[in-house]
mmCIF file of C-alpha atoms in Angstrom:
data_model
loop_
_atom_site.group_PDB
_atom_site.id
_atom_site.type_symbol
_atom_site.label_atom_id
_atom_site.label_comp_id
_atom_site.label_asym_id
_atom_site.label_seq_id
_atom_site.Cartn_x
_atom_site.Cartn_y
_atom_site.Cartn_z
ATOM 1 C CA MET A 1 -5.094 -17.711 29.331
ATOM 2 C CA GLY A 2 -6.403 -16.171 26.164
ATOM 3 C CA GLY A 3 -3.364 -17.407 24.305
ATOM 4 C CA GLY A 4 -4.022 -20.949 25.490
ATOM 5 C CA VAL A 5 -7.549 -20.907 24.165
ATOM 6 C CA MET A 6 -6.477 -19.424 20.871
ATOM 7 C CA GLY A 7 -3.767 -22.044 20.643
ATOM 8 C CA TYR A 8 -6.377 -24.768 20.971
ATOM 9 C CA GLU A 9 -8.683 -23.300 18.377
ATOM 10 C CA GLU A 10 -8.364 -24.789 14.922
ATOM 11 C CA ALA A 11 -6.819 -22.479 12.404
ATOM 12 C CA GLY A 12 -9.417 -20.607 10.470
ATOM 13 C CA ARG A 13 -12.279 -21.202 12.915
ATOM 14 C CA ASP A 14 -12.673 -17.542 13.769
ATOM 15 C CA ARG A 15 -12.829 -16.436 10.147
ATOM 16 C CA SER A 16 -16.114 -15.678 8.524
ATOM 17 C CA PRO A 17 -17.140 -18.079 5.760
ATOM 18 C CA GLU A 18 -18.218 -15.215 3.546
ATOM 19 C CA PRO A 19 -14.890 -14.471 1.805
ATOM 20 C CA SER A 20 -14.344 -18.036 0.550
ATOM 21 C CA SER A 21 -17.915 -19.037 -0.241
ATOM 22 C CA GLY A 22 -19.619 -15.781 -1.097
ATOM 23 C CA VAL A 23 -22.591 -16.795 1.084
ATOM 24 C CA PRO A 24 -23.578 -14.677 4.090
ATOM 25 C CA ALA A 25 -22.757 -16.242 7.456
ATOM 26 C CA ALA A 26 -26.400 -16.012 8.551
ATOM 27 C CA VAL A 27 -27.452 -18.148 5.584
ATOM 28 C CA LEU A 28 -24.781 -20.763 6.235
ATOM 29 C CA GLU A 29 -25.774 -20.894 9.905
ATOM 30 C CA ASN A 30 -29.285 -21.963 8.882
ATOM 31 C CA VAL A 31 -28.137 -24.460 6.256
ATOM 32 C CA PHE A 32 -25.076 -26.139 7.717
ATOM 33 C CA ASP A 33 -24.485 -27.817 11.055
ATOM 34 C CA ASP A 34 -20.880 -26.629 10.978
ATOM 35 C CA PRO A 35 -20.958 -23.382 8.977
ATOM 36 C CA THR A 36 -17.229 -22.754 9.267
ATOM 37 C CA HIS A 37 -16.405 -25.909 7.364
ATOM 38 C CA GLY A 38 -19.623 -26.288 5.374
ATOM 39 C CA GLU A 39 -20.668 -29.717 6.601
ATOM 40 C CA PRO A 40 -24.320 -30.205 5.599
ATOM 41 C CA GLY A 41 -26.708 -30.433 8.498
ATOM 42 C CA ARG A 42 -30.421 -30.642 9.257
ATOM 43 C CA ASP A 43 -30.323 -34.409 9.600
ATOM 44 C CA ARG A 44 -33.418 -36.301 8.576
ATOM 45 C CA ILE A 45 -34.942 -37.690 11.781
ATOM 46 C CA GLY A 46 -37.276 -39.920 9.780
ATOM 47 C CA VAL A 47 -34.599 -42.582 9.350
ATOM 48 C CA HIS A 48 -34.254 -42.821 13.146
ATOM 49 C CA LEU A 49 -37.992 -43.103 13.634
ATOM 50 C CA GLY A 50 -38.160 -45.832 11.015
ATOM 51 C CA TRP A 51 -35.361 -47.756 12.727
ATOM 52 C CA GLU A 52 -37.068 -47.320 16.107
ATOM 53 C CA LEU A 53 -40.256 -48.833 14.691
ATOM 54 C CA LEU A 54 -38.225 -51.949 13.841
ATOM 55 C CA LEU A 55 -36.846 -52.000 17.395
ATOM 56 C CA LEU A 56 -40.362 -51.678 18.794
ATOM 57 C CA ALA A 57 -41.514 -54.593 16.658
ATOM 58 C CA GLY A 58 -38.564 -56.677 17.840
ATOM 59 C CA LEU A 59 -39.235 -55.827 21.490
ATOM 60 C CA ALA A 60 -42.907 -56.763 21.126
ATOM 61 C CA ALA A 61 -42.010 -60.059 19.428
ATOM 62 C CA VAL A 62 -39.433 -61.131 22.027
ATOM 63 C CA SER A 63 -41.714 -60.094 24.902
ATOM 64 C CA TRP A 64 -44.533 -62.177 23.434
ATOM 65 C CA LEU A 65 -42.213 -65.171 23.044
ATOM 66 C CA LEU A 66 -41.088 -64.799 26.670
ATOM 67 C CA TRP A 67 -44.703 -64.599 27.801
ATOM 68 C CA GLN A 68 -45.498 -67.761 25.861
ATOM 69 C CA GLU A 69 -42.489 -69.574 27.287
ATOM 70 C CA ASP A 70 -42.862 -68.504 30.951
ATOM 71 C CA PRO A 71 -45.573 -66.033 31.979
ATOM 72 C CA ALA A 72 -44.160 -65.879 35.519
ATOM 73 C CA ALA A 73 -40.979 -64.254 34.181
ATOM 74 C CA VAL A 74 -42.823 -60.974 33.663
ATOM 75 C CA ARG A 75 -44.877 -60.928 36.843
ATOM 76 C CA ASP A 76 -44.408 -59.557 40.352
ATOM 77 C CA GLY A 77 -40.868 -59.942 41.702
ATOM 78 C CA ASN A 78 -39.446 -61.272 38.447
ATOM 79 C CA LEU A 79 -40.766 -58.248 36.612
ATOM 80 C CA ARG A 80 -39.197 -55.879 39.155
ATOM 81 C CA THR A 81 -35.869 -57.680 38.841
ATOM 82 C CA LEU A 82 -36.107 -57.426 35.059
ATOM 83 C CA LEU A 83 -36.782 -53.684 35.284
ATOM 84 C CA ILE A 84 -33.737 -53.109 37.530
ATOM 85 C CA ASP A 85 -31.557 -55.106 35.142
ATOM 86 C CA ALA A 86 -32.873 -52.904 32.344
ATOM 87 C CA VAL A 87 -32.012 -49.764 34.315
ATOM 88 C CA GLY A 88 -28.489 -51.026 35.056
ATOM 89 C CA LEU A 89 -27.867 -51.896 31.410
ATOM 90 C CA GLY A 90 -29.573 -48.662 30.413
ATOM 91 C CA LEU A 91 -27.190 -46.538 32.490
ATOM 92 C CA LEU A 92 -24.234 -48.303 30.863
ATOM 93 C CA ALA A 93 -25.786 -47.805 27.423
ATOM 94 C CA LEU A 94 -26.404 -44.118 28.188
ATOM 95 C CA ALA A 95 -22.748 -43.787 29.182
ATOM 96 C CA ALA A 96 -21.678 -45.425 25.932
ATOM 97 C CA GLY A 97 -24.153 -43.432 23.848
ATOM 98 C CA LEU A 98 -23.117 -40.104 25.361
ATOM 99 C CA SER A 99 -19.449 -40.716 24.643
ATOM 100 C CA LEU A 100 -20.301 -41.935 21.141
ATOM 101 C CA ARG A 101 -22.364 -38.823 20.392
ATOM 102 C CA THR A 102 -19.309 -36.702 21.230
ATOM 103 C CA ALA A 103 -17.110 -38.887 18.966
ATOM 104 C CA ALA A 104 -14.954 -39.972 21.931
ATOM 105 C CA PRO A 105 -16.101 -43.525 22.834
ATOM 106 C CA ASN A 106 -15.363 -44.472 26.428
ATOM 107 C CA LEU A 107 -14.200 -48.103 26.520
ATOM 108 C CA ALA A 108 -13.541 -48.008 30.269
ATOM 109 C CA ILE A 109 -17.212 -48.027 31.285
ATOM 110 C CA GLY A 110 -17.344 -51.822 31.735
ATOM 111 C CA PRO A 111 -14.324 -52.099 34.050
ATOM 112 C CA VAL A 112 -15.516 -49.022 35.957
ATOM 113 C CA ALA A 113 -18.904 -50.675 36.528
ATOM 114 C CA VAL A 114 -17.286 -53.862 37.842
ATOM 115 C CA ALA A 115 -14.907 -51.910 40.097
ATOM 116 C CA ALA A 116 -17.816 -49.897 41.526
ATOM 117 C CA ALA A 117 -19.802 -53.105 42.077
ATOM 118 C CA LEU A 118 -16.895 -54.663 43.982
ATOM 119 C CA HIS A 119 -16.502 -51.539 46.116
ATOM 120 C CA TYR A 120 -20.209 -51.525 46.954
ATOM 121 C CA ALA A 121 -20.150 -55.248 47.747
ATOM 122 C CA GLU A 122 -17.318 -54.713 50.232
ATOM 123 C CA GLN A 123 -18.567 -51.468 51.790
ATOM 124 C CA GLY A 124 -22.330 -51.894 51.520
ATOM 125 C CA ASP A 125 -22.760 -52.534 55.232
ATOM 126 C CA ARG A 126 -21.634 -48.955 55.948
ATOM 127 C CA GLY A 127 -24.806 -47.564 54.415
ATOM 128 C CA LEU A 128 -25.806 -46.474 50.949
ATOM 129 C CA PRO A 129 -24.294 -42.940 50.972
ATOM 130 C CA ALA A 130 -20.993 -44.078 52.500
ATOM 131 C CA SER A 131 -20.625 -46.923 50.014
ATOM 132 C CA ILE A 132 -21.805 -45.172 46.846
ATOM 133 C CA GLY A 133 -20.305 -41.731 47.500
ATOM 134 C CA PRO A 134 -16.610 -42.725 47.311
ATOM 135 C CA ALA A 135 -17.243 -44.860 44.226
ATOM 136 C CA VAL A 136 -18.910 -41.967 42.410
ATOM 137 C CA ALA A 137 -16.204 -39.515 43.510
ATOM 138 C CA VAL A 138 -13.387 -41.764 42.304
ATOM 139 C CA ALA A 139 -15.250 -42.367 39.025
ATOM 140 C CA ALA A 140 -15.635 -38.614 38.497
ATOM 141 C CA LEU A 141 -11.948 -38.043 39.198
ATOM 142 C CA GLY A 142 -10.933 -40.857 36.875
ATOM 143 C CA GLY A 143 -13.246 -39.511 34.177
ATOM 144 C CA LEU A 144 -11.669 -36.073 34.562
ATOM 145 C CA VAL A 145 -8.170 -37.522 34.122
ATOM 146 C CA LEU A 146 -9.360 -39.408 31.047
ATOM 147 C CA ALA A 147 -11.015 -36.283 29.652
ATOM 148 C CA LEU A 148 -7.877 -34.193 30.115
ATOM 149 C CA ALA A 149 -5.816 -36.823 28.336
ATOM 150 C CA VAL A 150 -8.236 -36.868 25.414
ATOM 151 C CA VAL A 151 -8.804 -33.143 24.923
ATOM 152 C CA VAL A 152 -5.396 -31.765 25.916
ATOM 153 C CA LEU A 153 -3.332 -34.276 23.955
ATOM 154 C CA HIS A 154 -6.133 -34.544 21.377
ATOM 155 C CA VAL A 155 -5.904 -38.308 21.074
ATOM 156 C CA PRO A 156 -8.725 -40.712 20.153
ATOM 157 C CA GLY A 157 -11.113 -41.368 23.008
ATOM 158 C CA TRP A 158 -11.129 -45.113 22.435
ATOM 159 C CA ALA A 159 -7.335 -45.316 22.804
ATOM 160 C CA ALA A 160 -7.128 -43.181 25.948
ATOM 161 C CA SER A 161 -10.090 -44.939 27.570
ATOM 162 C CA LEU A 162 -8.600 -48.341 26.742
ATOM 163 C CA ALA A 163 -5.513 -47.328 28.693
ATOM 164 C CA GLY A 164 -7.799 -46.210 31.536
ATOM 165 C CA ALA A 165 -9.626 -49.537 31.373
ATOM 166 C CA ALA A 166 -6.315 -51.352 31.793
ATOM 167 C CA ALA A 167 -5.610 -49.339 34.954
ATOM 168 C CA VAL A 168 -9.052 -50.202 36.382
ATOM 169 C CA VAL A 169 -8.561 -53.892 35.553
ATOM 170 C CA VAL A 170 -5.366 -53.835 37.636
ATOM 171 C CA TYR A 171 -7.471 -52.636 40.584
ATOM 172 C CA ILE A 172 -10.032 -55.387 39.955
ATOM 173 C CA GLU A 173 -7.420 -58.157 39.758
ATOM 174 C CA ARG A 174 -6.309 -57.426 43.300
ATOM 175 C CA ARG A 175 -9.252 -59.620 44.347
ATOM 176 C CA SER A 176 -8.851 -63.306 43.734
ATOM 177 C CA ALA A 177 -12.368 -64.427 44.705
ATOM 178 C CA PRO A 178 -15.941 -63.187 44.267
ATOM 179 C CA VAL A 179 -17.212 -60.763 46.890
ATOM 180 C CA LEU A 180 -20.570 -61.138 48.635
ATOM 181 C CA VAL A 181 -22.676 -58.009 48.846
ATOM 182 C CA GLN A 182 -22.592 -56.759 52.432
ATOM 183 C CA GLY A 183 -25.364 -54.186 52.147
ATOM 184 C CA ASP A 184 -29.099 -54.744 52.416
ATOM 185 C CA TYR A 185 -30.241 -52.185 49.838
ATOM 186 C CA ASP A 186 -32.980 -53.655 47.626
ATOM 187 C CA PRO A 187 -33.588 -51.555 44.497
ATOM 188 C CA SER A 188 -36.483 -53.745 43.370
ATOM 189 C CA SER A 189 -38.791 -51.962 45.838
ATOM 190 C CA SER A 190 -38.568 -48.852 43.634
ATOM 191 C CA ALA A 191 -38.118 -50.603 40.295
ATOM 192 C CA GLY A 192 -40.943 -48.738 38.585
ATOM 193 C CA TYR A 193 -39.637 -45.317 39.613
ATOM 194 C CA LEU A 194 -36.078 -46.145 38.617
ATOM 195 C CA PHE A 195 -37.126 -47.423 35.188
ATOM 196 C CA ALA A 196 -39.374 -44.411 34.633
ATOM 197 C CA GLY A 197 -36.489 -42.120 35.551
ATOM 198 C CA PHE A 198 -34.132 -43.888 33.147
ATOM 199 C CA ALA A 199 -36.698 -43.774 30.342
ATOM 200 C CA ALA A 200 -37.351 -40.072 30.934
ATOM 201 C CA VAL A 201 -33.641 -39.221 30.848
ATOM 202 C CA ALA A 202 -33.099 -41.285 27.691
ATOM 203 C CA VAL A 203 -36.071 -39.838 25.798
ATOM 204 C CA LEU A 204 -35.448 -36.247 26.886
ATOM 205 C CA GLY A 205 -31.794 -36.618 25.925
ATOM 206 C CA GLY A 206 -32.860 -37.914 22.510
ATOM 207 C CA LEU A 207 -35.296 -35.035 22.039
ATOM 208 C CA PHE A 208 -32.683 -32.443 22.952
ATOM 209 C CA GLY A 209 -30.183 -34.202 20.720
ATOM 210 C CA ALA A 210 -32.584 -33.836 17.799
ATOM 211 C CA ILE A 211 -32.395 -30.039 18.069
ATOM 212 C CA ARG A 212 -29.966 -28.771 15.451
ATOM 213 C CA ALA A 213 -28.037 -26.417 17.739
ATOM 214 C CA VAL A 214 -27.709 -29.019 20.526
ATOM 215 C CA ARG A 215 -26.709 -31.756 18.109
ATOM 216 C CA ARG A 216 -24.083 -29.492 16.574
ATOM 217 C CA LEU A 217 -22.728 -28.597 20.020
ATOM 218 C CA VAL A 218 -22.574 -32.166 21.309
ATOM 219 C CA GLY A 219 -21.036 -33.538 18.120
ATOM 220 C CA ARG A 220 -18.545 -30.723 17.612
ATOM 221 C CA TYR A 221 -15.606 -33.036 18.402
ATOM 222 C CA ARG A 222 -16.474 -35.203 15.412
ATOM 223 C CA PRO A 223 -13.671 -34.805 12.835
ATOM 224 C CA ILE A 224 -14.547 -33.397 9.430
ATOM 225 C CA ALA A 225 -11.138 -33.455 7.746
ATOM 226 C CA ASP A 226 -7.873 -34.592 9.310
ATOM 227 C CA PRO A 227 -8.931 -36.312 12.589
ATOM 228 C CA ALA A 228 -5.682 -35.207 14.244
ATOM 229 C CA ARG A 229 -6.601 -31.532 13.898
ATOM 230 C CA ARG A 230 -8.067 -29.892 16.978
ATOM 231 C CA ARG A 231 -11.738 -28.972 16.854
ATOM 232 C CA GLY A 232 -11.646 -25.962 19.153
ATOM 233 C CA ALA A 233 -12.012 -25.159 22.844
ATOM 234 C CA VAL A 234 -15.811 -25.548 22.847
ATOM 235 C CA ALA A 235 -15.528 -29.069 21.446
ATOM 236 C CA ALA A 236 -12.889 -29.892 24.071
ATOM 237 C CA VAL A 237 -15.064 -28.734 26.971
ATOM 238 C CA VAL A 238 -18.181 -30.575 25.760
ATOM 239 C CA THR A 239 -16.223 -33.793 25.185
ATOM 240 C CA ALA A 240 -14.567 -33.569 28.597
ATOM 241 C CA VAL A 241 -17.918 -33.169 30.347
ATOM 242 C CA ALA A 242 -19.348 -36.107 28.395
ATOM 243 C CA LEU A 243 -16.456 -38.372 29.401
ATOM 244 C CA VAL A 244 -16.798 -37.454 33.081
ATOM 245 C CA VAL A 245 -20.574 -38.010 33.051
ATOM 246 C CA SER A 246 -20.259 -41.318 31.204
ATOM 247 C CA THR A 247 -17.758 -42.618 33.775
ATOM 248 C CA VAL A 248 -20.056 -41.637 36.663
ATOM 249 C CA LEU A 249 -23.035 -43.304 34.968
ATOM 250 C CA ALA A 250 -20.981 -46.479 34.610
ATOM 251 C CA ALA A 251 -20.195 -46.477 38.341
ATOM 252 C CA LEU A 252 -23.879 -46.035 39.228
ATOM 253 C CA ALA A 253 -24.794 -48.872 36.870
ATOM 254 C CA GLY A 254 -22.310 -51.182 38.562
ATOM 255 C CA VAL A 255 -23.716 -50.416 42.025
ATOM 256 C CA LEU A 256 -27.280 -50.991 40.846
ATOM 257 C CA LEU A 257 -26.468 -54.305 39.149
ATOM 258 C CA ALA A 258 -24.580 -55.536 42.224
ATOM 259 C CA ALA A 259 -27.453 -54.610 44.546
ATOM 260 C CA ASN A 260 -29.975 -56.352 42.277
ATOM 261 C CA ASP A 261 -28.029 -59.622 42.018
ATOM 262 C CA PRO A 262 -28.375 -61.975 45.002
ATOM 263 C CA GLY A 263 -25.101 -63.696 44.140
ATOM 264 C CA PRO A 264 -21.532 -62.495 44.741
ATOM 265 C CA VAL A 265 -19.764 -59.993 42.490
ATOM 266 C CA ALA A 266 -17.098 -61.699 40.406
ATOM 267 C CA PRO A 267 -13.818 -59.803 39.827
ATOM 268 C CA THR A 268 -13.915 -59.916 36.020
ATOM 269 C CA THR A 269 -12.328 -57.451 33.632
ATOM 270 C CA GLY A 270 -15.683 -55.959 32.687
ATOM 271 C CA LEU A 271 -14.752 -55.542 29.028
ATOM 272 C CA ASP A 272 -17.699 -57.753 28.112
ATOM 273 C CA TRP A 273 -19.954 -55.099 29.651
ATOM 274 C CA THR A 274 -18.223 -52.483 27.525
ATOM 275 C CA VAL A 275 -18.944 -54.484 24.382
ATOM 276 C CA LEU A 276 -22.554 -55.010 25.437
ATOM 277 C CA ALA A 277 -23.125 -51.342 26.321
ATOM 278 C CA ILE A 278 -21.617 -49.984 23.096
ATOM 279 C CA GLY A 279 -23.511 -52.615 21.118
ATOM 280 C CA VAL A 280 -26.800 -51.516 22.685
ATOM 281 C CA ALA A 281 -25.992 -47.838 22.032
ATOM 282 C CA LEU A 282 -25.273 -48.546 18.363
ATOM 283 C CA LEU A 283 -28.353 -50.751 18.144
ATOM 284 C CA ALA A 284 -30.371 -47.801 19.448
ATOM 285 C CA GLY A 285 -29.372 -45.788 16.371
ATOM 286 C CA THR A 286 -26.437 -43.808 17.736
ATOM 287 C CA SER A 287 -23.862 -43.267 15.011
ATOM 288 C CA ALA A 288 -20.417 -44.745 15.551
ATOM 289 C CA TYR A 289 -19.022 -41.565 13.975
ATOM 290 C CA GLY A 290 -20.650 -39.302 16.546
ATOM 291 C CA ARG A 291 -23.292 -36.546 16.601
ATOM 292 C CA ARG A 292 -26.267 -38.445 15.161
ATOM 293 C CA GLY A 293 -28.742 -40.402 17.272
ATOM 294 C CA GLY A 294 -32.410 -41.211 17.709
ATOM 295 C CA VAL A 295 -35.099 -40.317 20.252
ATOM 296 C CA PHE A 296 -36.719 -43.501 21.592
ATOM 297 C CA GLY A 297 -34.075 -45.920 20.357
ATOM 298 C CA MET A 298 -32.157 -46.174 23.639
ATOM 299 C CA VAL A 299 -35.192 -47.287 25.672
ATOM 300 C CA LEU A 300 -36.303 -49.733 22.986
ATOM 301 C CA ALA A 301 -32.839 -51.242 22.454
ATOM 302 C CA VAL A 302 -32.261 -51.666 26.202
ATOM 303 C CA GLY A 303 -35.663 -53.302 26.592
ATOM 304 C CA LEU A 304 -35.063 -55.611 23.627
ATOM 305 C CA VAL A 305 -31.672 -56.828 24.865
ATOM 306 C CA THR A 306 -32.821 -57.197 28.493
ATOM 307 C CA VAL A 307 -35.892 -59.235 27.580
ATOM 308 C CA PHE A 308 -33.836 -61.374 25.211
ATOM 309 C CA GLN A 309 -31.317 -62.125 27.964
ATOM 310 C CA VAL A 310 -34.194 -63.416 30.109
ATOM 311 C CA TYR A 311 -35.757 -65.325 27.219
ATOM 312 C CA ALA A 312 -32.551 -67.108 26.148
ATOM 313 C CA PRO A 313 -32.180 -69.247 29.327
ATOM 314 C CA GLU A 314 -35.852 -70.200 29.055
ATOM 315 C CA ARG A 315 -35.019 -71.806 25.720
ATOM 316 C CA GLY A 316 -31.908 -73.447 27.134
ATOM 317 C CA TRP A 317 -29.478 -71.086 25.402
ATOM 318 C CA THR A 318 -26.333 -70.126 27.292
ATOM 319 C CA LEU A 319 -25.306 -66.764 25.917
ATOM 320 C CA SER A 320 -22.677 -64.576 27.562
ATOM 321 C CA ASN A 321 -22.381 -60.803 27.350
ATOM 322 C CA TRP A 322 -19.735 -61.308 24.687
ATOM 323 C CA VAL A 323 -22.181 -63.125 22.407
ATOM 324 C CA VAL A 324 -25.104 -60.756 22.922
ATOM 325 C CA GLY A 325 -22.855 -57.691 22.787
ATOM 326 C CA GLY A 326 -21.117 -58.883 19.630
ATOM 327 C CA ALA A 327 -24.450 -59.497 17.906
ATOM 328 C CA ALA A 328 -25.707 -56.067 18.983
ATOM 329 C CA LEU A 329 -22.497 -54.495 17.683
ATOM 330 C CA GLY A 330 -22.894 -56.154 14.317
ATOM 331 C CA VAL A 331 -26.483 -55.001 13.874
ATOM 332 C CA GLY A 332 -25.582 -51.593 15.328
ATOM 333 C CA LEU A 333 -22.886 -51.049 12.715
ATOM 334 C CA LEU A 334 -25.471 -51.683 10.004
ATOM 335 C CA ALA A 335 -27.687 -49.123 11.723
ATOM 336 C CA THR A 336 -24.795 -46.641 11.700
ATOM 337 C CA ARG A 337 -24.382 -47.063 7.949
ATOM 338 C CA LEU A 338 -28.116 -46.598 7.504
ATOM 339 C CA VAL A 339 -28.175 -43.461 9.652
ATOM 340 C CA GLU A 340 -25.142 -41.899 7.994
ATOM 341 C CA THR A 341 -26.392 -42.661 4.484
ATOM 342 C CA LEU A 342 -30.054 -41.714 4.815
ATOM 343 C CA GLY A 343 -29.786 -39.167 7.611
ATOM 344 C CA ARG A 344 -28.296 -36.410 5.482
ATOM 345 C CA PRO A 345 -30.352 -33.911 3.460
ATOM 346 C CA ARG A 346 -31.679 -35.236 0.190
ATOM 347 C CA PRO A 347 -29.661 -34.400 -2.936
ATOM 348 C CA GLY A 348 -31.099 -31.342 -4.609
ATOM 349 C CA SER A 349 -32.936 -30.257 -1.477
ATOM 350 C CA PRO A 350 -33.192 -26.474 -1.045
ATOM 351 C CA GLU A 351 -31.599 -26.955 2.350
ATOM 352 C CA ARG A 352 -28.454 -28.283 0.694
ATOM 353 C CA LEU A 353 -26.225 -26.097 -1.433
ATOM 354 C CA GLU A 354 -24.853 -27.625 -4.595
ATOM 355 C CA PRO A 355 -21.066 -28.030 -4.546
ATOM 356 C CA VAL A 356 -19.225 -25.607 -6.779
ATOM 357 C CA SER A 357 -15.482 -25.808 -7.198
ATOM 358 C CA ASP A 358 -13.665 -22.594 -6.444
ATOM 359 C CA GLY A 359 -10.196 -23.883 -7.257
ATOM 360 C CA THR A 360 -9.166 -24.145 -3.600
ATOM 361 C CA ILE A 361 -8.814 -27.057 -1.213
ATOM 362 C CA SER A 362 -11.995 -26.772 0.816
ATOM 363 C CA SER A 363 -15.064 -28.730 1.755
ATOM 364 C CA GLY A 364 -16.538 -28.239 -1.704
ATOM 365 C CA TRP A 365 -19.694 -26.581 -0.409
ATOM 366 C CA THR A 366 -19.331 -23.138 -1.937
ATOM 367 C CA MET A 367 -21.447 -20.779 -3.988
ATOM 368 C CA PRO A 368 -20.266 -19.177 -7.243
ATOM 369 C CA HIS A 369 -18.591 -15.832 -6.773
ATOM 370 C CA PRO A 370 -20.720 -12.861 -7.799
ATOM 371 C CA GLN A 371 -19.915 -11.449 -11.203
ATOM 372 C CA PRO A 372 -18.533 -7.892 -11.342
ATOM 373 C CA VAL A 373 -21.092 -5.178 -12.054
ATOM 374 C CA ASP A 374 -20.467 -2.573 -14.750
ATOM 375 C CA ASN A 375 -19.620 0.938 -13.610
ATOM 376 C CA TRP A 376 -22.596 3.158 -13.022
ATOM 377 C CA PRO A 377 -23.239 5.792 -14.102
ATOM 378 C CA PRO A 378 -21.620 5.031 -17.456
ATOM 379 C CA THR A 379 -18.592 7.075 -18.372
ATOM 380 C CA VAL A 380 -17.356 8.275 -21.738
ATOM 381 C CA PRO A 381 -14.621 6.026 -23.058
ATOM 382 C CA THR A 382 -11.219 7.569 -22.682
ATOM 383 C CA GLN A 383 -9.842 8.757 -26.016
ATOM 384 C CA ALA A 384 -6.474 7.545 -27.039
ATOM 385 C CA ALA A 385 -3.782 10.181 -26.697
ATOM 386 C CA PRO A 386 -2.892 11.680 -30.113
ATOM 387 C CA GLN A 387 0.452 10.722 -31.476
ATOM 388 C CA PRO A 388 2.957 13.649 -31.801
ATOM 389 C CA VAL A 389 3.423 14.846 -35.366
ATOM 390 C CA ASP A 390 6.938 14.772 -36.739
ATOM 391 C CA PRO A 391 7.443 18.053 -38.643
ATOM 392 C CA TRP A 392 9.948 16.405 -40.922
ATOM 393 C CA ARG A 393 7.322 13.951 -41.994
ATOM 394 C CA ASP A 394 4.801 16.649 -42.915
ATOM 395 C CA PRO A 395 3.496 16.064 -46.453
ATOM 396 C CA ARG A 396 4.045 19.743 -47.205
ATOM 397 C CA TRP A 397 7.743 19.054 -47.443
ATOM 398 C CA GLU A 398 7.160 16.408 -50.082
ATOM 399 C CA ASP A 399 4.167 17.541 -52.198
ATOM 400 C CA GLY A 400 4.435 21.410 -52.151
ATOM 401 C CA PRO A 401 6.746 23.415 -54.531
ATOM 402 C CA ARG A 402 10.246 23.819 -53.218
ATOM 403 C CA ARG A 403 11.657 27.358 -52.921
ATOM 404 C CA TRP A 404 14.886 26.755 -54.730
ATOM 405 C CA ASP A 405 13.050 25.286 -57.680
ATOM 406 C CA THR A 406 11.138 28.594 -58.154
ATOM 407 C CA ASP A 407 14.265 30.703 -58.025
ATOM 408 C CA GLU A 408 15.888 28.678 -60.784
ATOM 409 C CA ARG A 409 13.066 29.553 -63.130
#
């Protein structure tokens, strides 16, 4: 078992960053979100708050326009219906946002929601637990299969979930006609509690996601170099859990939307709901690259889109989920660029180390190597070894009087 985990770990993950960078690991841990690879962290939350102020202004403007067009649309039963629609879309957006934060987008959430809605419509007369329980269990099992495919084979989440979506669509296409809801569950009676619960989960999730350690853990699957390289066992486990939870949230959203709609449930592919949910998640400020996200953006984006979908028919506009979702995706991609560009530490900030090339292929975030220190205490320089004297080269043999010359005199 230990060998399997080590085999999944990326090469070099268990090595200390000190030998290559010269910076203590404790320092890197406080400066970088991913100290092993030196990716700069401590994202600036201010850009998210600024974006959320724009969302709040948009929500206030559309709500005012709806009030001017039809005040009854935000009163009594209509208001409760609007809140339940917001919760249903919010659960789908949470599912999309969670998978996006882990850098493994789940494209099967729309078909899963439609399949769960059809199951509830057919089995609703058996009671709420008997009709919802099997749908949630099957969604959890399907999410587990999807998660294993993503983390074991280490393939992109969008590709694996698209294959899963195709399998769910096959199940949906077994029905040739819309299905009337057989149950009598009315979620509008507890609309306020359900919306408050959704808002609390979304805001608390955003607050926890703003914590550096939590953000680093959730976004650990986000690639930093070659996207085909594994990101470690911890990243695999976190991503697998996120995919399972997102699939279950999608099933719950489908049940809630089916129970809130007085009409029959149409057996559609549900991919339009996927586009809408991912568009809302991106519009909320969640990065399409993973890891980064806001605090209040999910609640504001869900409210903005839900109110707009009620306002559009009042003006005589016929807009499908494809149109609204596509527009949200387009604006959400601009938000992603804004978040990724302005969400990093400022250049020259003390929290960001200046890149110094060390002549190796690395992330570039290294410190200069310490210079060698002279020996202490100082030592006497070593004298050069004296050269051996050749007796035949002694000057005495050339300058002194020779013996045989004296004898001749």
